[in-house]
C-alpha cells in the first residue's frame, strides 16, 4: 500500500506543475521574461517537493518486500507475449509498470524542452506514452510544440537562472530515483542479469542517460 500511496502522492503534488508549465510556455511565446522567471522559480519548488515525497518511500516500504511481493505484479509480458483468450488471437507484448509512463514527469521534460534524443532513451520514452490516457499524451505533445522555454529563458539572467534551477531540481529528482531503484532492485537481485526494471529496461543505464540529457540542457556552466 505504501508503495502505491507514495507514487500517487507524487502525482497529486506534482499537479501544481502543470499550470506553471503552461504559463512558462505562454511567457516564452510572448517574450515575457519576468513571467517566465516567476513560473520557473515556482516550478523548481514543486520539483523539490516531489523529491521530498520520493524520499518517504523507504520508511514505509521495505526493499525485500517490494522486490519479492510487489514487483512481480508490476512486470509485463515480454517475448513471446501473452494471448488474452476471447480478446486477442496473437500474443501481446506489454511493458510492465514504469515511472516513464508518468504523464507528469514527461510533461515536465516537455515543458522544459528536455528532449532525450539518445537511442537508449527516446524510443522507450515514446513507447511509454502509449500507456498514458490519450488526453494526457496530447498534453505532453502540446507542451513540446511552440517556442523553446530554454531558448526564451536564455534571454535574461533571471530567467536563465530560474531555468537552470529547474534543471538542477529535475536532476536531483532523477538522482534520487536512481538511488531508490538501486536499493530496491539491484541490491535485491540475485544477479546483475536479473536486475531489470519492471518496464523491461536495463534501468541503470537508462536512468544515467536521462540524467546526462537533463544536465546537458543547463544554460549556464
PDB file of C-alpha atoms in Angstrom:
ATOM      1  CA  UNK A   1       0.000   0.000   0.000  1.00  0.00           C
ATOM      2  CA  UNK A   2       2.798   2.408   0.892  1.00  0.00           C
ATOM      3  CA  UNK A   3       4.472   1.987  -2.490  1.00  0.00           C
ATOM      4  CA  UNK A   4       1.298   2.992  -4.311  1.00  0.00           C
ATOM      5  CA  UNK A   5       0.434   5.781  -1.871  1.00  0.00           C
ATOM      6  CA  UNK A   6       3.814   7.466  -2.339  1.00  0.00           C
ATOM      7  CA  UNK A   7       3.585   7.316  -6.136  1.00  0.00           C
ATOM      8  CA  UNK A   8       0.033   8.697  -6.026  1.00  0.00           C
ATOM      9  CA  UNK A   9       1.226  11.483  -3.710  1.00  0.00           C
ATOM     10  CA  UNK A  10       3.910  12.422  -6.239  1.00  0.00           C
ATOM     11  CA  UNK A  11       1.298  12.715  -8.986  1.00  0.00           C
ATOM     12  CA  UNK A  12      -1.030  14.712  -6.706  1.00  0.00           C
ATOM     13  CA  UNK A  13       1.640  17.155  -5.500  1.00  0.00           C
ATOM     14  CA  UNK A  14       3.052  17.405  -9.000  1.00  0.00           C
ATOM     15  CA  UNK A  15      -0.269  18.592 -10.419  1.00  0.00           C
ATOM     16  CA  UNK A  16       0.773  22.096  -9.352  1.00  0.00           C
ATOM     17  CA  UNK A  17       3.473  21.935 -12.023  1.00  0.00           C
ATOM     18  CA  UNK A  18       1.043  21.670 -14.929  1.00  0.00           C
ATOM     19  CA  UNK A  19      -0.316  25.260 -14.962  1.00  0.00           C
ATOM     20  CA  UNK A  20       3.218  26.511 -14.333  1.00  0.00           C
ATOM     21  CA  UNK A  21       4.452  24.661 -17.410  1.00  0.00           C
ATOM     22  CA  UNK A  22       1.684  26.221 -19.476  1.00  0.00           C
ATOM     23  CA  UNK A  23       2.446  29.669 -18.058  1.00  0.00           C
ATOM     24  CA  UNK A  24       6.123  29.237 -18.899  1.00  0.00           C
ATOM     25  CA  UNK A  25       5.273  28.248 -22.464  1.00  0.00           C
ATOM     26  CA  UNK A  26       2.983  31.258 -22.840  1.00  0.00           C
ATOM     27  CA  UNK A  27       5.668  33.554 -21.444  1.00  0.00           C
ATOM     28  CA  UNK A  28       8.187  32.074 -23.868  1.00  0.00           C
ATOM     29  CA  UNK A  29       5.801  32.715 -26.764  1.00  0.00           C
ATOM     30  CA  UNK A  30       5.206  36.343 -25.791  1.00  0.00           C
ATOM     31  CA  UNK A  31       8.767  37.122 -24.709  1.00  0.00           C
ATOM     32  CA  UNK A  32       7.699  37.915 -21.142  1.00  0.00           C
ATOM     33  CA  UNK A  33      10.923  37.023 -19.325  1.00  0.00           C
ATOM     34  CA  UNK A  34       9.591  38.259 -15.958  1.00  0.00           C
ATOM     35  CA  UNK A  35       6.601  35.895 -16.058  1.00  0.00           C
ATOM     36  CA  UNK A  36       8.866  33.163 -17.387  1.00  0.00           C
ATOM     37  CA  UNK A  37      11.290  33.553 -14.476  1.00  0.00           C
ATOM     38  CA  UNK A  38       8.469  33.565 -11.929  1.00  0.00           C
ATOM     39  CA  UNK A  39       6.848  30.444 -13.397  1.00  0.00           C
ATOM     40  CA  UNK A  40      10.152  28.593 -13.489  1.00  0.00           C
ATOM     41  CA  UNK A  41      11.042  29.611  -9.929  1.00  0.00           C
ATOM     42  CA  UNK A  42       7.728  28.182  -8.713  1.00  0.00           C
ATOM     43  CA  UNK A  43       8.245  25.067 -10.816  1.00  0.00           C
ATOM     44  CA  UNK A  44      11.634  24.310  -9.266  1.00  0.00           C
ATOM     45  CA  UNK A  45       9.953  24.458  -5.860  1.00  0.00           C
ATOM     46  CA  UNK A  46       7.361  21.908  -6.962  1.00  0.00           C
ATOM     47  CA  UNK A  47      10.057  19.548  -8.229  1.00  0.00           C
ATOM     48  CA  UNK A  48      11.929  19.864  -4.932  1.00  0.00           C
ATOM     49  CA  UNK A  49       8.688  18.920  -3.165  1.00  0.00           C
ATOM     50  CA  UNK A  50       8.470  15.796  -5.325  1.00  0.00           C
ATOM     51  CA  UNK A  51      11.979  14.831  -4.226  1.00  0.00           C
ATOM     52  CA  UNK A  52      10.850  15.103  -0.613  1.00  0.00           C
ATOM     53  CA  UNK A  53       7.836  12.869  -1.283  1.00  0.00           C
ATOM     54  CA  UNK A  54      10.002  10.324  -3.100  1.00  0.00           C
ATOM     55  CA  UNK A  55      12.213  10.223  -0.037  1.00  0.00           C
ATOM     56  CA  UNK A  56       9.269   8.953   2.012  1.00  0.00           C
ATOM     57  CA  UNK A  57       9.196   5.658   0.107  1.00  0.00           C
ATOM     58  CA  UNK A  58      11.750   3.738   2.138  1.00  0.00           C
ATOM     59  CA  UNK A  59      10.432   4.440   5.669  1.00  0.00           C
ATOM     60  CA  UNK A  60       7.196   2.593   4.833  1.00  0.00           C
ATOM     61  CA  UNK A  61       8.183   0.034   2.203  1.00  0.00           C
ATOM     62  CA  UNK A  62      10.955  -2.470   2.878  1.00  0.00           C
ATOM     63  CA  UNK A  63      13.306  -3.246  -0.003  1.00  0.00           C
ATOM     64  CA  UNK A  64      12.864  -7.009   0.185  1.00  0.00           C
ATOM     65  CA  UNK A  65       9.077  -6.762   0.468  1.00  0.00           C
ATOM     66  CA  UNK A  66       8.884  -4.615  -2.658  1.00  0.00           C
ATOM     67  CA  UNK A  67      11.240  -6.834  -4.643  1.00  0.00           C
ATOM     68  CA  UNK A  68       9.646 -10.164  -3.755  1.00  0.00           C
ATOM     69  CA  UNK A  69       5.996  -9.287  -3.111  1.00  0.00           C
ATOM     70  CA  UNK A  70       5.143  -6.135  -5.064  1.00  0.00           C
ATOM     71  CA  UNK A  71       7.473  -6.107  -8.057  1.00  0.00           C
ATOM     72  CA  UNK A  72       6.225  -9.410  -9.597  1.00  0.00           C
ATOM     73  CA  UNK A  73       2.796  -7.834 -10.079  1.00  0.00           C
ATOM     74  CA  UNK A  74       4.322  -4.852 -11.896  1.00  0.00           C
ATOM     75  CA  UNK A  75       6.066  -6.989 -14.505  1.00  0.00           C
ATOM     76  CA  UNK A  76       4.875  -7.089 -18.098  1.00  0.00           C
ATOM     77  CA  UNK A  77       4.773  -9.714 -20.825  1.00  0.00           C
ATOM     78  CA  UNK A  78       7.983  -9.701 -22.933  1.00  0.00           C
ATOM     79  CA  UNK A  79       8.536 -12.090 -25.812  1.00  0.00           C
ATOM     80  CA  UNK A  80       6.764 -14.307 -26.678  1.00  0.00           C
ATOM     81  CA  UNK A  81       3.922 -12.313 -25.095  1.00  0.00           C
ATOM     82  CA  UNK A  82       0.541 -13.362 -23.748  1.00  0.00           C
ATOM     83  CA  UNK A  83      -2.665 -14.390 -25.536  1.00  0.00           C
ATOM     84  CA  UNK A  84      -5.787 -12.964 -23.895  1.00  0.00           C
ATOM     85  CA  UNK A  85      -8.479 -15.541 -24.606  1.00  0.00           C
ATOM     86  CA  UNK A  86     -11.530 -14.032 -26.246  1.00  0.00           C
ATOM     87  CA  UNK A  87      -9.678 -10.757 -26.885  1.00  0.00           C
ATOM     88  CA  UNK A  88      -6.576 -11.494 -28.967  1.00  0.00           C
ATOM     89  CA  UNK A  89      -5.565 -14.334 -31.236  1.00  0.00           C
ATOM     90  CA  UNK A  90      -1.881 -13.426 -31.323  1.00  0.00           C
ATOM     91  CA  UNK A  91       0.476 -12.975 -28.342  1.00  0.00           C
ATOM     92  CA  UNK A  92       0.534  -9.432 -26.983  1.00  0.00           C
ATOM     93  CA  UNK A  93       3.746  -7.977 -25.585  1.00  0.00           C
ATOM     94  CA  UNK A  94       3.251  -5.406 -22.852  1.00  0.00           C
ATOM     95  CA  UNK A  95       5.690  -3.410 -20.750  1.00  0.00           C
ATOM     96  CA  UNK A  96       5.333  -3.550 -17.003  1.00  0.00           C
ATOM     97  CA  UNK A  97       4.864  -0.530 -14.782  1.00  0.00           C
ATOM     98  CA  UNK A  98       7.461   2.198 -15.273  1.00  0.00           C
ATOM     99  CA  UNK A  99       7.957   5.726 -13.978  1.00  0.00           C
ATOM    100  CA  UNK A 100       8.391   6.673 -17.648  1.00  0.00           C
ATOM    101  CA  UNK A 101       4.633   6.106 -18.015  1.00  0.00           C
ATOM    102  CA  UNK A 102       4.002   9.060 -15.702  1.00  0.00           C
ATOM    103  CA  UNK A 103       2.334  11.855 -17.643  1.00  0.00           C
ATOM    104  CA  UNK A 104       3.657  14.258 -15.004  1.00  0.00           C
ATOM    105  CA  UNK A 105       7.366  13.547 -15.443  1.00  0.00           C
ATOM    106  CA  UNK A 106       7.172  13.523 -19.225  1.00  0.00           C
ATOM    107  CA  UNK A 107       5.211  16.798 -19.079  1.00  0.00           C
ATOM    108  CA  UNK A 108       7.982  18.421 -17.034  1.00  0.00           C
ATOM    109  CA  UNK A 109      10.557  17.213 -19.563  1.00  0.00           C
ATOM    110  CA  UNK A 110       8.450  18.514 -22.446  1.00  0.00           C
ATOM    111  CA  UNK A 111       7.733  21.846 -20.792  1.00  0.00           C
ATOM    112  CA  UNK A 112      11.403  22.428 -20.008  1.00  0.00           C
ATOM    113  CA  UNK A 113      12.469  21.364 -23.502  1.00  0.00           C
ATOM    114  CA  UNK A 114      14.459  18.319 -22.336  1.00  0.00           C
ATOM    115  CA  UNK A 115      14.116  16.111 -25.450  1.00  0.00           C
ATOM    116  CA  UNK A 116      16.108  12.940 -24.554  1.00  0.00           C
ATOM    117  CA  UNK A 117      17.449  12.316 -28.075  1.00  0.00           C
ATOM    118  CA  UNK A 118      19.665   9.295 -27.335  1.00  0.00           C
ATOM    119  CA  UNK A 119      18.611   5.976 -28.940  1.00  0.00           C
ATOM    120  CA  UNK A 120      18.919   4.426 -25.499  1.00  0.00           C
ATOM    121  CA  UNK A 121      16.256   6.735 -24.023  1.00  0.00           C
ATOM    122  CA  UNK A 122      13.940   8.282 -26.617  1.00  0.00           C
ATOM    123  CA  UNK A 123      12.391   5.093 -28.128  1.00  0.00           C
ATOM    124  CA  UNK A 124      11.462   3.767 -24.689  1.00  0.00           C
ATOM    125  CA  UNK A 125      10.052   7.109 -23.531  1.00  0.00           C
ATOM    126  CA  UNK A 126       7.971   7.393 -26.700  1.00  0.00           C
ATOM    127  CA  UNK A 127       6.701   3.838 -26.274  1.00  0.00           C
ATOM    128  CA  UNK A 128       5.647   4.617 -22.702  1.00  0.00           C
ATOM    129  CA  UNK A 129       3.360   7.386 -23.935  1.00  0.00           C
ATOM    130  CA  UNK A 130       1.053   4.714 -25.351  1.00  0.00           C
ATOM    131  CA  UNK A 131       0.356   3.676 -21.754  1.00  0.00           C
ATOM    132  CA  UNK A 132      -0.881   7.159 -20.845  1.00  0.00           C
ATOM    133  CA  UNK A 133      -4.518   8.264 -21.079  1.00  0.00           C
ATOM    134  CA  UNK A 134      -4.952   9.821 -24.571  1.00  0.00           C
ATOM    135  CA  UNK A 135      -5.581  13.331 -23.226  1.00  0.00           C
ATOM    136  CA  UNK A 136      -2.504  13.107 -21.022  1.00  0.00           C
ATOM    137  CA  UNK A 137      -0.432  12.119 -24.040  1.00  0.00           C
ATOM    138  CA  UNK A 138      -1.932  15.027 -26.006  1.00  0.00           C
ATOM    139  CA  UNK A 139      -0.978  17.408 -23.194  1.00  0.00           C
ATOM    140  CA  UNK A 140       2.649  16.259 -23.297  1.00  0.00           C
ATOM    141  CA  UNK A 141       2.692  16.738 -27.067  1.00  0.00           C
ATOM    142  CA  UNK A 142       1.155  20.204 -26.678  1.00  0.00           C
ATOM    143  CA  UNK A 143       3.966  21.230 -24.344  1.00  0.00           C
ATOM    144  CA  UNK A 144       6.504  20.077 -26.925  1.00  0.00           C
ATOM    145  CA  UNK A 145       5.067  22.440 -29.514  1.00  0.00           C
ATOM    146  CA  UNK A 146       5.788  26.126 -29.862  1.00  0.00           C
ATOM    147  CA  UNK A 147       8.845  28.110 -28.811  1.00  0.00           C
ATOM    148  CA  UNK A 148      11.522  26.572 -26.619  1.00  0.00           C
ATOM    149  CA  UNK A 149      11.283  27.525 -22.958  1.00  0.00           C
ATOM    150  CA  UNK A 150      15.021  27.038 -22.701  1.00  0.00           C
ATOM    151  CA  UNK A 151      15.787  29.378 -25.610  1.00  0.00           C
ATOM    152  CA  UNK A 152      13.451  32.017 -24.200  1.00  0.00           C
ATOM    153  CA  UNK A 153      14.935  31.708 -20.713  1.00  0.00           C
ATOM    154  CA  UNK A 154      18.421  32.321 -22.112  1.00  0.00           C
ATOM    155  CA  UNK A 155      17.290  35.845 -22.985  1.00  0.00           C
ATOM    156  CA  UNK A 156      17.739  37.264 -19.487  1.00  0.00           C
ATOM    157  CA  UNK A 157      19.906  36.429 -16.465  1.00  0.00           C
ATOM    158  CA  UNK A 158      16.940  35.994 -14.085  1.00  0.00           C
ATOM    159  CA  UNK A 159      15.010  33.627 -16.325  1.00  0.00           C
ATOM    160  CA  UNK A 160      18.204  31.726 -17.207  1.00  0.00           C
ATOM    161  CA  UNK A 161      18.958  31.221 -13.520  1.00  0.00           C
ATOM    162  CA  UNK A 162      15.376  30.111 -12.876  1.00  0.00           C
ATOM    163  CA  UNK A 163      15.538  27.673 -15.768  1.00  0.00           C
ATOM    164  CA  UNK A 164      18.807  26.182 -14.543  1.00  0.00           C
ATOM    165  CA  UNK A 165      17.285  25.844 -11.060  1.00  0.00           C
ATOM    166  CA  UNK A 166      14.541  23.704 -12.616  1.00  0.00           C
ATOM    167  CA  UNK A 167      17.096  21.587 -14.450  1.00  0.00           C
ATOM    168  CA  UNK A 168      19.099  21.156 -11.248  1.00  0.00           C
ATOM    169  CA  UNK A 169      15.957  20.148  -9.326  1.00  0.00           C
ATOM    170  CA  UNK A 170      14.981  17.686 -12.051  1.00  0.00           C
ATOM    171  CA  UNK A 171      18.485  16.239 -11.924  1.00  0.00           C
ATOM    172  CA  UNK A 172      18.202  15.811  -8.142  1.00  0.00           C
ATOM    173  CA  UNK A 173      14.869  14.058  -8.635  1.00  0.00           C
ATOM    174  CA  UNK A 174      16.400  11.682 -11.166  1.00  0.00           C
ATOM    175  CA  UNK A 175      19.395  11.097  -8.917  1.00  0.00           C
ATOM    176  CA  UNK A 176      17.078  10.224  -6.012  1.00  0.00           C
ATOM    177  CA  UNK A 177      15.106   7.891  -8.274  1.00  0.00           C
ATOM    178  CA  UNK A 178      18.310   6.170  -9.380  1.00  0.00           C
ATOM    179  CA  UNK A 179      19.321   5.624  -5.768  1.00  0.00           C
ATOM    180  CA  UNK A 180      15.956   4.149  -4.858  1.00  0.00           C
ATOM    181  CA  UNK A 181      15.879   1.782  -7.824  1.00  0.00           C
ATOM    182  CA  UNK A 182      19.393   0.618  -6.950  1.00  0.00           C
ATOM    183  CA  UNK A 183      18.368  -0.209  -3.390  1.00  0.00           C
ATOM    184  CA  UNK A 184      15.020  -1.739  -4.321  1.00  0.00           C
ATOM    185  CA  UNK A 185      16.163  -3.739  -7.357  1.00  0.00           C
ATOM    186  CA  UNK A 186      19.937  -4.030  -7.868  1.00  0.00           C
ATOM    187  CA  UNK A 187      20.765  -4.791  -4.256  1.00  0.00           C
ATOM    188  CA  UNK A 188      17.900  -7.292  -4.003  1.00  0.00           C
ATOM    189  CA  UNK A 189      18.555  -9.140  -7.274  1.00  0.00           C
ATOM    190  CA  UNK A 190      20.432 -12.424  -7.238  1.00  0.00           C
ATOM    191  CA  UNK A 191      22.487 -11.413 -10.255  1.00  0.00           C
ATOM    192  CA  UNK A 192      23.175  -8.396 -12.435  1.00  0.00           C
ATOM    193  CA  UNK A 193      21.235 -10.064 -15.257  1.00  0.00           C
ATOM    194  CA  UNK A 194      18.078 -10.221 -13.157  1.00  0.00           C
ATOM    195  CA  UNK A 195      18.263  -6.558 -12.148  1.00  0.00           C
ATOM    196  CA  UNK A 196      15.806  -5.356 -14.789  1.00  0.00           C
ATOM    197  CA  UNK A 197      13.254  -2.608 -14.277  1.00  0.00           C
ATOM    198  CA  UNK A 198       9.572  -3.511 -14.191  1.00  0.00           C
ATOM    199  CA  UNK A 199       9.189  -1.732 -17.518  1.00  0.00           C
ATOM    200  CA  UNK A 200      11.620  -4.233 -19.022  1.00  0.00           C
ATOM    201  CA  UNK A 201      14.584  -1.868 -19.346  1.00  0.00           C
ATOM    202  CA  UNK A 202      18.215  -2.039 -18.330  1.00  0.00           C
ATOM    203  CA  UNK A 203      17.144   0.703 -15.979  1.00  0.00           C
ATOM    204  CA  UNK A 204      20.544   1.745 -14.558  1.00  0.00           C
ATOM    205  CA  UNK A 205      21.943   2.742 -17.954  1.00  0.00           C
ATOM    206  CA  UNK A 206      18.625   4.282 -18.977  1.00  0.00           C
ATOM    207  CA  UNK A 207      18.432   6.436 -15.843  1.00  0.00           C
ATOM    208  CA  UNK A 208      22.060   7.533 -16.169  1.00  0.00           C
ATOM    209  CA  UNK A 209      21.421   8.669 -19.727  1.00  0.00           C
ATOM    210  CA  UNK A 210      18.265  10.601 -18.806  1.00  0.00           C
ATOM    211  CA  UNK A 211      20.242  12.409 -16.099  1.00  0.00           C
ATOM    212  CA  UNK A 212      23.006  13.289 -18.552  1.00  0.00           C
ATOM    213  CA  UNK A 213      20.467  14.557 -21.083  1.00  0.00           C
ATOM    214  CA  UNK A 214      18.824  16.629 -18.376  1.00  0.00           C
ATOM    215  CA  UNK A 215      22.102  18.251 -17.254  1.00  0.00           C
ATOM    216  CA  UNK A 216      23.058  18.942 -20.859  1.00  0.00           C
ATOM    217  CA  UNK A 217      20.147  21.413 -21.058  1.00  0.00           C
ATOM    218  CA  UNK A 218      21.595  23.795 -18.457  1.00  0.00           C
ATOM    219  CA  UNK A 219      22.100  27.266 -19.863  1.00  0.00           C
ATOM    220  CA  UNK A 220      24.996  28.182 -17.557  1.00  0.00           C
ATOM    221  CA  UNK A 221      28.127  26.149 -16.936  1.00  0.00           C
TER     222      UNK A 221
END
